[in-house]
Tab-separated table of C-alpha atoms in Angstrom:
chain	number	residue	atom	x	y	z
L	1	UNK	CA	-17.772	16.505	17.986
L	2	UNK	CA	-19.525	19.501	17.387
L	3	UNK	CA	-20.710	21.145	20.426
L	4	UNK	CA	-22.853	24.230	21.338
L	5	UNK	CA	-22.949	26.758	23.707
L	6	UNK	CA	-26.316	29.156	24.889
L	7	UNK	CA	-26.172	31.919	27.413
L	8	UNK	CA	-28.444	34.653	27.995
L	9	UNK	CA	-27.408	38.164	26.125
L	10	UNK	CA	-26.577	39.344	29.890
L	11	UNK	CA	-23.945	37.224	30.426
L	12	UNK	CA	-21.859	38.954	27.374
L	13	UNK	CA	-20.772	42.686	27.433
L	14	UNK	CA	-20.228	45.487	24.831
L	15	UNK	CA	-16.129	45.120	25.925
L	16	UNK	CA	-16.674	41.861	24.364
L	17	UNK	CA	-18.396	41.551	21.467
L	18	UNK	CA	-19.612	44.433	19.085
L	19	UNK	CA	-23.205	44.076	17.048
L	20	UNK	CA	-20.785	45.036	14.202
L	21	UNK	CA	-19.593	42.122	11.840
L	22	UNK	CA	-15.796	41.355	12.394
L	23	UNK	CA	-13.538	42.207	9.826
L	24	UNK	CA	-10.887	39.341	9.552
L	25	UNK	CA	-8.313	39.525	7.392
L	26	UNK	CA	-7.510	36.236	7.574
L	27	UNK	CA	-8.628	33.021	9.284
L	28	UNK	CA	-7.026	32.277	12.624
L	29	UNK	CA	-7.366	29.604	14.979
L	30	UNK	CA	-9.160	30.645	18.318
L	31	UNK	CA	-9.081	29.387	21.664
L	32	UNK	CA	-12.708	29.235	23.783
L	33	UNK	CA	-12.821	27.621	26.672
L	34	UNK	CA	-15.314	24.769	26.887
L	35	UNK	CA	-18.690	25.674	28.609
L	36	UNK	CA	-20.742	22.337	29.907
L	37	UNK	CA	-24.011	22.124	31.386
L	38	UNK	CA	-25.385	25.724	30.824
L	39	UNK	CA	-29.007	25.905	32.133
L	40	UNK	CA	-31.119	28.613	31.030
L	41	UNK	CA	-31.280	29.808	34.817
L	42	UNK	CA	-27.580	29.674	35.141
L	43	UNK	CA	-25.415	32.783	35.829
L	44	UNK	CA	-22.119	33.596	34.410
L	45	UNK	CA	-20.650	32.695	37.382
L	46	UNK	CA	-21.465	28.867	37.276
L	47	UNK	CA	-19.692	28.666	33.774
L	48	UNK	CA	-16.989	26.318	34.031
L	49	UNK	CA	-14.040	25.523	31.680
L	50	UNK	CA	-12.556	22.004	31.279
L	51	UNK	CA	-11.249	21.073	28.179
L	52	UNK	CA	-10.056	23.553	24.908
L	53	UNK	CA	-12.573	24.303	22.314
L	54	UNK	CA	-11.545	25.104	18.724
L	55	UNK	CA	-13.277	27.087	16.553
L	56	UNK	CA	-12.858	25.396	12.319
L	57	UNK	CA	-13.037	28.772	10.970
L	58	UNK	CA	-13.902	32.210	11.621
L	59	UNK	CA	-14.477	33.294	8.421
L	60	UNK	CA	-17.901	35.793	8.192
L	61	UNK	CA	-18.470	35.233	12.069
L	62	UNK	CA	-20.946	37.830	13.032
L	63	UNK	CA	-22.163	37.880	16.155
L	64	UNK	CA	-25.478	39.443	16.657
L	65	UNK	CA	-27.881	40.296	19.203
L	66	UNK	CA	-31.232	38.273	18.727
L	67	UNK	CA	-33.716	37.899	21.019
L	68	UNK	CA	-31.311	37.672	23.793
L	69	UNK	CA	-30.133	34.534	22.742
L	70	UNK	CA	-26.221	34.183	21.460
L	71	UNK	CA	-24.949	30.865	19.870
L	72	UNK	CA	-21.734	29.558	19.388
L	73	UNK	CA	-20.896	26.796	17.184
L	74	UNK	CA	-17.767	25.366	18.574
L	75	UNK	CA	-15.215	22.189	17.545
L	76	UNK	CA	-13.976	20.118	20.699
L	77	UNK	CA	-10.541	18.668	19.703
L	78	UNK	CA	-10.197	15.920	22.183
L	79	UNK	CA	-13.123	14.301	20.985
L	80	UNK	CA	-12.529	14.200	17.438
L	81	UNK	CA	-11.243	11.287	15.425
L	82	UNK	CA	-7.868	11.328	13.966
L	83	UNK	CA	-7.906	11.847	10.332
L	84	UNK	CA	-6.141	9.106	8.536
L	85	UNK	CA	-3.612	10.647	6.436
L	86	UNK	CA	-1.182	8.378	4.594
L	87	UNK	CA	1.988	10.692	3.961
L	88	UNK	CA	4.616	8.498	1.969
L	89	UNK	CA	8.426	10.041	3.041
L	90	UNK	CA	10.057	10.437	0.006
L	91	UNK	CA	13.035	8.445	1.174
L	92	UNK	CA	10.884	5.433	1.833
L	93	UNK	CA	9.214	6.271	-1.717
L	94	UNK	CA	13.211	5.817	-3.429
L	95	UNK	CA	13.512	2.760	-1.384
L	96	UNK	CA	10.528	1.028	-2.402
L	97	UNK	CA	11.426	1.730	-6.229
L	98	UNK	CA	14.920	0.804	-5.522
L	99	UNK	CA	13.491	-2.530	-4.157
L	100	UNK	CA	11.132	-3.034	-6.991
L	101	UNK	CA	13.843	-1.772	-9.445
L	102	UNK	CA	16.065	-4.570	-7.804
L	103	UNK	CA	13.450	-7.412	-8.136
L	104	UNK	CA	12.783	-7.146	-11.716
L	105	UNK	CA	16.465	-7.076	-12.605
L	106	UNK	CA	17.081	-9.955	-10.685
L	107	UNK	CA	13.580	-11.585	-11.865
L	108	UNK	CA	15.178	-10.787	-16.122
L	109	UNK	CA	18.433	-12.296	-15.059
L	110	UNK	CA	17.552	-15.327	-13.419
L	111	UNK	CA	14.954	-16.082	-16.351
L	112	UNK	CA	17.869	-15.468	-18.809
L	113	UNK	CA	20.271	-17.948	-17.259
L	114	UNK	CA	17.472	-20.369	-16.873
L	115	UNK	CA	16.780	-20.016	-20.401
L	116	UNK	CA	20.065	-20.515	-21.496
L	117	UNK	CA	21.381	-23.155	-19.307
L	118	UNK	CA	18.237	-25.230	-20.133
L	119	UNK	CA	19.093	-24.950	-24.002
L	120	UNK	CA	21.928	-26.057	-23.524
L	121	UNK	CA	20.957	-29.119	-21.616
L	122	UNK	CA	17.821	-29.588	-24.150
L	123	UNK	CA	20.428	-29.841	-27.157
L	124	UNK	CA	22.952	-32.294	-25.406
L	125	UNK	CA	20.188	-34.260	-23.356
L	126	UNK	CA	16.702	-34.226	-25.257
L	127	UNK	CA	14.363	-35.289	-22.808
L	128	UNK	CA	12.287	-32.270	-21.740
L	129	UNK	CA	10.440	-35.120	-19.018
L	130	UNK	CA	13.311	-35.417	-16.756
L	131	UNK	CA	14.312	-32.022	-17.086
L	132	UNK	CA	11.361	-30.229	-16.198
L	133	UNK	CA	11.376	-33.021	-12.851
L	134	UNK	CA	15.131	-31.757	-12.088
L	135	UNK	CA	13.954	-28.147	-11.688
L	136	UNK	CA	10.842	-29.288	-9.490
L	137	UNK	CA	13.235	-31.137	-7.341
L	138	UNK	CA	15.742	-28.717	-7.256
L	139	UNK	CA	13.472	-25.913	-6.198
L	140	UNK	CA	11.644	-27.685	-3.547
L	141	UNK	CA	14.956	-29.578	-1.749
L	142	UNK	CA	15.809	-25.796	-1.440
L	143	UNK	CA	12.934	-24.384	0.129
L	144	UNK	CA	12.651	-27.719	1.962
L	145	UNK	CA	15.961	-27.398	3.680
L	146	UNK	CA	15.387	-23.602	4.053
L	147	UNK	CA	12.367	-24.628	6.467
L	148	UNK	CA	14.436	-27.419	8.131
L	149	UNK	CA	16.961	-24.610	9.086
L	150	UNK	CA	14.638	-21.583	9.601
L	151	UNK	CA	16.493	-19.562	7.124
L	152	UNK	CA	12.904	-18.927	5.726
L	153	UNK	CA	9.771	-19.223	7.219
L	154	UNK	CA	7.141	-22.191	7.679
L	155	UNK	CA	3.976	-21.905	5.649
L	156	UNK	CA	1.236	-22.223	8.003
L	157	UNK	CA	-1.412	-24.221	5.795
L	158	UNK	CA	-3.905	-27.051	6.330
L	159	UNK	CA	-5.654	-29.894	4.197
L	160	UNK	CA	-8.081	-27.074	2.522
L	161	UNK	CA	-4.816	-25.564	1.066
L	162	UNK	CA	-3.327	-28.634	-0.390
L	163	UNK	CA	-6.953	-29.083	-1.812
L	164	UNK	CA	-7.020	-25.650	-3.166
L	165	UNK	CA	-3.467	-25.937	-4.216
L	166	UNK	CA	-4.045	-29.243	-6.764
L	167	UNK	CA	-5.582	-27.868	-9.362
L	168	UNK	CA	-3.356	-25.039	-9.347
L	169	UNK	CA	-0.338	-27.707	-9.495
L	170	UNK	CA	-1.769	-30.044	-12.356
L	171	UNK	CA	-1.891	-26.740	-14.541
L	172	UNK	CA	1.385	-25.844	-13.663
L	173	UNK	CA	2.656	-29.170	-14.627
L	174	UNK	CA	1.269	-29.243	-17.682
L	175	UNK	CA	2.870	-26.193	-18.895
L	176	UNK	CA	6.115	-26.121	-17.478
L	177	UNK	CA	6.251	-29.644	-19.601
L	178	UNK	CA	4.835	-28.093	-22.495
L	179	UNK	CA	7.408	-25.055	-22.389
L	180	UNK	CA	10.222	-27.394	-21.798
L	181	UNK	CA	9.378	-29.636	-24.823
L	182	UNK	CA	9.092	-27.055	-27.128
L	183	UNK	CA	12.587	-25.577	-26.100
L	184	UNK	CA	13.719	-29.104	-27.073
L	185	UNK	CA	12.010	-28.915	-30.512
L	186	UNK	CA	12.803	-25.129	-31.317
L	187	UNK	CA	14.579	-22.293	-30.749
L	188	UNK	CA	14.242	-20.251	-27.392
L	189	UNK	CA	13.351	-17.316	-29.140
L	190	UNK	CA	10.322	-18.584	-30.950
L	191	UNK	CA	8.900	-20.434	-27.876
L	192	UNK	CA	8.538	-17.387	-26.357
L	193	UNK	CA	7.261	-15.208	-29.371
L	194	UNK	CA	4.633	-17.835	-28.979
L	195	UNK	CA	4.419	-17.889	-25.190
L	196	UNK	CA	4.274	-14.365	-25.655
L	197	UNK	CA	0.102	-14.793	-27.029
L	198	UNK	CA	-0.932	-16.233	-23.264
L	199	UNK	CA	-2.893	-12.909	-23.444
L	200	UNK	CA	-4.805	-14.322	-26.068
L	201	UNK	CA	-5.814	-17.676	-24.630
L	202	UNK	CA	-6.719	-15.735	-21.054
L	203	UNK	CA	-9.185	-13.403	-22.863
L	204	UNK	CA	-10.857	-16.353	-25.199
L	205	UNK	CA	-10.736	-18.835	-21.940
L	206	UNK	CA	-12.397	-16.334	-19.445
L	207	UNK	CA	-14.817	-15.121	-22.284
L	208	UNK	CA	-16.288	-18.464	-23.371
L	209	UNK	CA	-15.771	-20.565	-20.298
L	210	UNK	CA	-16.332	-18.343	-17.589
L	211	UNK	CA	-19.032	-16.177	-19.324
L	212	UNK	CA	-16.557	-12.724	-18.497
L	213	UNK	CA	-16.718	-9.843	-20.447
L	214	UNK	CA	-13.909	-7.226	-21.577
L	215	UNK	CA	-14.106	-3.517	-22.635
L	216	UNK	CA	-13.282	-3.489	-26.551
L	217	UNK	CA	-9.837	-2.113	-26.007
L	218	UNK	CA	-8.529	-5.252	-24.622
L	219	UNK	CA	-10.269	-7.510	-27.673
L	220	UNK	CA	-8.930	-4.845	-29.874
L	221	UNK	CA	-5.246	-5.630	-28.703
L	222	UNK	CA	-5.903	-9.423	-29.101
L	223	UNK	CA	-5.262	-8.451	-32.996
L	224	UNK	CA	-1.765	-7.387	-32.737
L	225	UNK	CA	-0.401	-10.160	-30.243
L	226	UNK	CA	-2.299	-13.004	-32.403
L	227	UNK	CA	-1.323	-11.353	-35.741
L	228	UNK	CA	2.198	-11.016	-34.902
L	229	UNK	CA	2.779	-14.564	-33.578
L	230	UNK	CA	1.043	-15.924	-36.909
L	231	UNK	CA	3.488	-13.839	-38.356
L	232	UNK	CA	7.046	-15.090	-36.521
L	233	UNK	CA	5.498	-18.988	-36.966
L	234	UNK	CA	4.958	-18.723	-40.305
L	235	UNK	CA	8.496	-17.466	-41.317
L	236	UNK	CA	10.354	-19.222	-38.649
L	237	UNK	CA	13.270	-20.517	-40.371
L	238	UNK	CA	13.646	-23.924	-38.063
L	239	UNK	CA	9.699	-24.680	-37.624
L	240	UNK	CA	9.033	-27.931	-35.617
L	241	UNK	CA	4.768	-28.383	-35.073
L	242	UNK	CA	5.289	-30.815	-31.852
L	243	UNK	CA	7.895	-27.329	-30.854
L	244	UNK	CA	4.643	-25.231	-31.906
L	245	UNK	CA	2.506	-26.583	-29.942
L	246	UNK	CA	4.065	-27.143	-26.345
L	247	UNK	CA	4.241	-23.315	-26.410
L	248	UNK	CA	0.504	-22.877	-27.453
L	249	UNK	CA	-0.579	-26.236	-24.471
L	250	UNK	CA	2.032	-24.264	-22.211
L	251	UNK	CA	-0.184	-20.696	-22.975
L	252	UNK	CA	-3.640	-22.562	-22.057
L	253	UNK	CA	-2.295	-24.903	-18.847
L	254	UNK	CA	-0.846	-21.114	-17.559
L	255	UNK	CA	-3.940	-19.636	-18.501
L	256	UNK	CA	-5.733	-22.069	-16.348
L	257	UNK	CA	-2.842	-22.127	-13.664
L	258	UNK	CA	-3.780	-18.722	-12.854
L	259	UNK	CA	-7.891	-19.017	-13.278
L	260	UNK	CA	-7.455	-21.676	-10.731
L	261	UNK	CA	-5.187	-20.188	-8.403
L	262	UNK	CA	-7.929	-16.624	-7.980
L	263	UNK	CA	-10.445	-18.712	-7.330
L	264	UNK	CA	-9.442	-21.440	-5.032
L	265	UNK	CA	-6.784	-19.560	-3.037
L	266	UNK	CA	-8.500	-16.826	-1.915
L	267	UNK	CA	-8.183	-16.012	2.014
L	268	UNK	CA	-5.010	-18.092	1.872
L	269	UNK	CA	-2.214	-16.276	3.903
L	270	UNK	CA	0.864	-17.342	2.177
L	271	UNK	CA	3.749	-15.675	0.811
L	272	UNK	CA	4.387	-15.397	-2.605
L	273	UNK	CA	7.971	-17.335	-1.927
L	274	UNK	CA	6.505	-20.005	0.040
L	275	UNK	CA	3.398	-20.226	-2.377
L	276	UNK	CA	5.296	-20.878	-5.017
L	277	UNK	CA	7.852	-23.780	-3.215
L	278	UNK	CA	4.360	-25.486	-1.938
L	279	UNK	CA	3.439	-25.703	-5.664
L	280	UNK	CA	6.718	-26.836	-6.843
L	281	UNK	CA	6.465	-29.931	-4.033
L	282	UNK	CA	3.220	-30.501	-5.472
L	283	UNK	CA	4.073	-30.203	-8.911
L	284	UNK	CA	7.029	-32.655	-8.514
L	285	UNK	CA	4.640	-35.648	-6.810
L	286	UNK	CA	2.886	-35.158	-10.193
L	287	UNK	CA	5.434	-35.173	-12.610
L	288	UNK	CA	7.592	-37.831	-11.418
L	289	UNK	CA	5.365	-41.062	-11.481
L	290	UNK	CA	4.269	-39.364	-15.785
L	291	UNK	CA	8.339	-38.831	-16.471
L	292	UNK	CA	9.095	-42.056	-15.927
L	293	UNK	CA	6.225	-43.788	-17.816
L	294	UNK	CA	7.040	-41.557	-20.901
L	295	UNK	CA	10.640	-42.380	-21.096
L	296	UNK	CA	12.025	-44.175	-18.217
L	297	UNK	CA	15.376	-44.335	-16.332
L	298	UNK	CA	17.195	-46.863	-19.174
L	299	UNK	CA	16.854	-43.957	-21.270
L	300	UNK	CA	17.968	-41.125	-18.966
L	301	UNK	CA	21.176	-43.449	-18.483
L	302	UNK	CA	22.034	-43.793	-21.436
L	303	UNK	CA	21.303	-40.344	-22.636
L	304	UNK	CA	23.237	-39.013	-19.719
L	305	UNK	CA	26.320	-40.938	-20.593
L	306	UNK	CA	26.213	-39.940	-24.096
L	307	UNK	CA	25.604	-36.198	-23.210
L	308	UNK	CA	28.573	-36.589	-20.420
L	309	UNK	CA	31.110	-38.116	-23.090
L	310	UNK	CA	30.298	-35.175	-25.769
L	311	UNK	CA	29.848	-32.281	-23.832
L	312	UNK	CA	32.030	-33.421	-20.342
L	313	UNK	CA	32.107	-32.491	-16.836
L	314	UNK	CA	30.506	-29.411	-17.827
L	315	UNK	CA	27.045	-30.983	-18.542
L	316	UNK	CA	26.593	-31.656	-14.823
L	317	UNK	CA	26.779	-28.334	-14.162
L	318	UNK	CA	24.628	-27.050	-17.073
L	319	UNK	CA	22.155	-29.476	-15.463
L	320	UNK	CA	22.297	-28.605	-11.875
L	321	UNK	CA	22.248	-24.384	-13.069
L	322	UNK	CA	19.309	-25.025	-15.116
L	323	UNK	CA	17.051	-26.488	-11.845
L	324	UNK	CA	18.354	-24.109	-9.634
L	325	UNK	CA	17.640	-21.147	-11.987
L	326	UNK	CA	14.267	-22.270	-12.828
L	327	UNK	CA	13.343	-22.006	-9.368
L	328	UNK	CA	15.102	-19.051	-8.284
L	329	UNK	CA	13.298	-16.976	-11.024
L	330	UNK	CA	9.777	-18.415	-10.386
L	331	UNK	CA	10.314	-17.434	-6.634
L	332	UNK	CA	11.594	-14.103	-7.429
L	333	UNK	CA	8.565	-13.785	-9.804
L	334	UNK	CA	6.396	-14.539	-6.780
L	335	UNK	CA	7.461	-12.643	-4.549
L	336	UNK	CA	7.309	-9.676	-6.792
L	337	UNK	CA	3.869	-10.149	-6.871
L	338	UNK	CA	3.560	-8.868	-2.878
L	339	UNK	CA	5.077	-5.870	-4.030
L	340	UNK	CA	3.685	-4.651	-7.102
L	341	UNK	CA	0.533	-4.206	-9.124
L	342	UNK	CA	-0.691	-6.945	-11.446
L	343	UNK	CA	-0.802	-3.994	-14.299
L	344	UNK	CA	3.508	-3.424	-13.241
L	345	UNK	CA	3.911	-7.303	-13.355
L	346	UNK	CA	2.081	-7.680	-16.819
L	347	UNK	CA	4.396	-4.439	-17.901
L	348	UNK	CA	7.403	-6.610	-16.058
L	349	UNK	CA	6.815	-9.879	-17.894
L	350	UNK	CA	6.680	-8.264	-21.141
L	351	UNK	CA	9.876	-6.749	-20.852
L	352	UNK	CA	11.391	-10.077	-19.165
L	353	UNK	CA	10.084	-11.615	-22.810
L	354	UNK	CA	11.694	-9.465	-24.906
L	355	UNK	CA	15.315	-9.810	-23.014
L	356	UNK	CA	15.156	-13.354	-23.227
L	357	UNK	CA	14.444	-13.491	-26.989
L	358	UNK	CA	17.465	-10.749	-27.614
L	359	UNK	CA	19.986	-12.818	-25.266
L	360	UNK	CA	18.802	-16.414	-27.280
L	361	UNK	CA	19.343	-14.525	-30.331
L	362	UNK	CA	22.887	-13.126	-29.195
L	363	UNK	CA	23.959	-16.400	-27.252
L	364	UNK	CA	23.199	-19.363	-30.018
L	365	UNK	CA	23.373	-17.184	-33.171
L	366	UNK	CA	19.639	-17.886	-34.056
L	367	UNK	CA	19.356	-16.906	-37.755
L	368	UNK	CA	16.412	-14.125	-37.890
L	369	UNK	CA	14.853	-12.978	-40.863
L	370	UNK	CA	13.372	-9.011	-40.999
L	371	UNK	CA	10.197	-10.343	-41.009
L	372	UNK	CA	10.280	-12.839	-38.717
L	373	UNK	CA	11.806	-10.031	-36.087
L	374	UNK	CA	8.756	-7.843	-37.345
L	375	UNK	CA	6.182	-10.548	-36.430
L	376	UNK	CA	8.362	-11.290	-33.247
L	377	UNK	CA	8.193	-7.155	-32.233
L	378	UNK	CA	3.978	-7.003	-33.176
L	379	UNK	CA	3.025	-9.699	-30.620
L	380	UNK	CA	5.274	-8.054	-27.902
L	381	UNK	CA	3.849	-4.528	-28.339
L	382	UNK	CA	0.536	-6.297	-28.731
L	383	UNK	CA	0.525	-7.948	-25.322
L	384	UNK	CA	2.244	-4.283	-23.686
L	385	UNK	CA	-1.518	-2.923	-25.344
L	386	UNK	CA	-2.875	-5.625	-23.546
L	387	UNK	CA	-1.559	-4.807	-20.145
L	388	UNK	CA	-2.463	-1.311	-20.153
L	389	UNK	CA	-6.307	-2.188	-22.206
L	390	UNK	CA	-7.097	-4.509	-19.272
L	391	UNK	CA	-6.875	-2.723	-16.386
């Protein structure tokens, strides 16, 4: 608050101000005592001080003698609002990298066990229906005990969420199926060279279906991502179309996973941990009735058996790491999310992509030609040119 102060030129002596201008030779702070209700008829003796009075600079102050009228402008501290300064310690700075730093390792981790425990079961047990239920369930008996015993909180959410929430969970059914069945067909690797052109199918679906338009850098990096996927399909040594194709259904059901999930979850307050296990739930009522239509329990028995007599106790196990993965590194994925900025997580996934293709590689000996690794390395710097071109 900015307030002023008039007095007649008798109330001020020579002893205390000269008609000279004050050489400063460097701003100070001043102290004035407050002056409040000053009358023109009012001597110096009614002046009264109440509160401190602060003047913001005193740089070229010059005060002069005009027409026996003197006027101070003056800045009352006690009235003035706070400024709003967000200072970031630089020990809470180091922490929240460290904490960031420590998500995204775990997030590549998780997603590399997943990947290879779930290969593993795909080779012995080929039937990409049950498995993708077994990592629904697995996920969401976890989070569901976790509520039952308050080691995590209850998601506070009502029938307009579960509306909200079904689209999102058809979508995410479709291509966690998709993903899965291509895994069975092909190699790891390739799957995601090809999951790696979701870029692609985001810019084309938002473009011609939702009418949105993109600066030309981000079309421009559409080129590299769809040039070097052409490139890795087309001298893939072990090419399976139905493989080919679950990755390209499981880029468009994601695609529209996450259109959905803007729109029609907006103003929902839920964590990004229990977001994710109220989709899996979802998800899982979905899936189940559509697994066992498409190949039915006689054929999970007697594929389990076989897989049990070949591979042994061990195959349990496989199975029961490959559920509990899959969730673990959706969740961590999700709760990342509360953390970081959608431009680190695109920077985040890219890099997740590119350790599970090396680890696949390293793990089941995939045979790679030079040209197929070129094509494979084009669509990955491709979609890191799309991160940075879209925001």
């Amino acid at each position: 608050m900015i307030s002023s102060m008039k007095c007649t030129a008798s109330s001020l002596t020579c002893s205390a101000f000269s008609n000279r201008k004050l050489s400063i030779a460097r701003p100070q702070l001043v102290t004035l005592p407050t002056i409040n209700n000053v009358e023109q008829n009012m001597g110096p003796s009614q002046l009264c001080s109440q509160k401190p009075l602060y003047l913001s600079s005193t740089e070229n102050l010059a005060l002069v003698r005009r027409r026996r009228v003197t006027e101070c402008q003056a800045y009352e501290a006690d009235r003035s609002r706070p400024l709003e300064i967000n200072i970031e310690l630089p020990a809470e700075e180091a922490a929240q990298r460290f904490k960031i730093g420590v998500y995204f390792a775990t997030w590549w981790a998780l997603n590399v066990v997943f990947n290879i425990y779930n290969k593993k079961v795909l080779n012995a047990f080929p039937y990409p229906w049950l498995t993708s239920t077994l990592s629904l369930a697995a996920g969401s008996l976890m989070m569901l005990v976790s509520w039952a015993t308050r080691v995590a909180e209850v998601p506070k959410v009502n029938l307009d969420f579960w509306k909200a929430l079904f689209p999102v969970a058809v979508a995410h059914t479709i291509g966690h199926v998709a993903a899965t069945v291509s895994m069975s067909k092909v190699a790891v690797s390739f799957t995601h060279i090809i999951k790696s052109g979701e870029p692609a199918f985001s810019v084309l679906v938002s473009r011609f279906l939702l009418g949105e338009a993109f600066p030309m850098p981000v079309y421009l990096s559409l080129l590299p991502i769809i040039g070097g996927c052409a490139l890795a399909a087309v001298t893939e040594l072990n090419f399976n179309m139905i493989g080919f194709m679950g990755a390209m259904i499981s880029n468009l059901a994601f695609v529209f996973r996450n259109i959905f999930s803007k729109k029609g979850m907006k103003g929902m307050s839920v964590s990004g941990m229990n977001y994710y296990a109220c989709l899996s739930i979802m998800s899982l009522l979905i899936l189940t009735p559509f697994a066992i239509a498409v190949e039915g329990p006689k054929v999970w028995a007697a594929g389990w058996q076989t897989a049990v007599s070949q591979i042994g106790p061990n195959f349990v196990w496989w199975v029961a790491a490959q559920s509990v993965f899959y969730h673990l590194y959706n969740q961590v994925s999700y709760m990342s999310l509360d953390q970081i900025s959608p431009l680190t997580f695109s920077i985040g996934n890219t890099m997740k992509r590119i350790s599970v293709i090396v680890s696949s590689i390293l793990i089941f000996h995939t045979p790679v030609q030079p040209i197929n690794a070129l094509g494979a390395a084009i669509a990955i710097l491709g979609t890191f040119l799309y991160s940075q071109a879209k925001q």
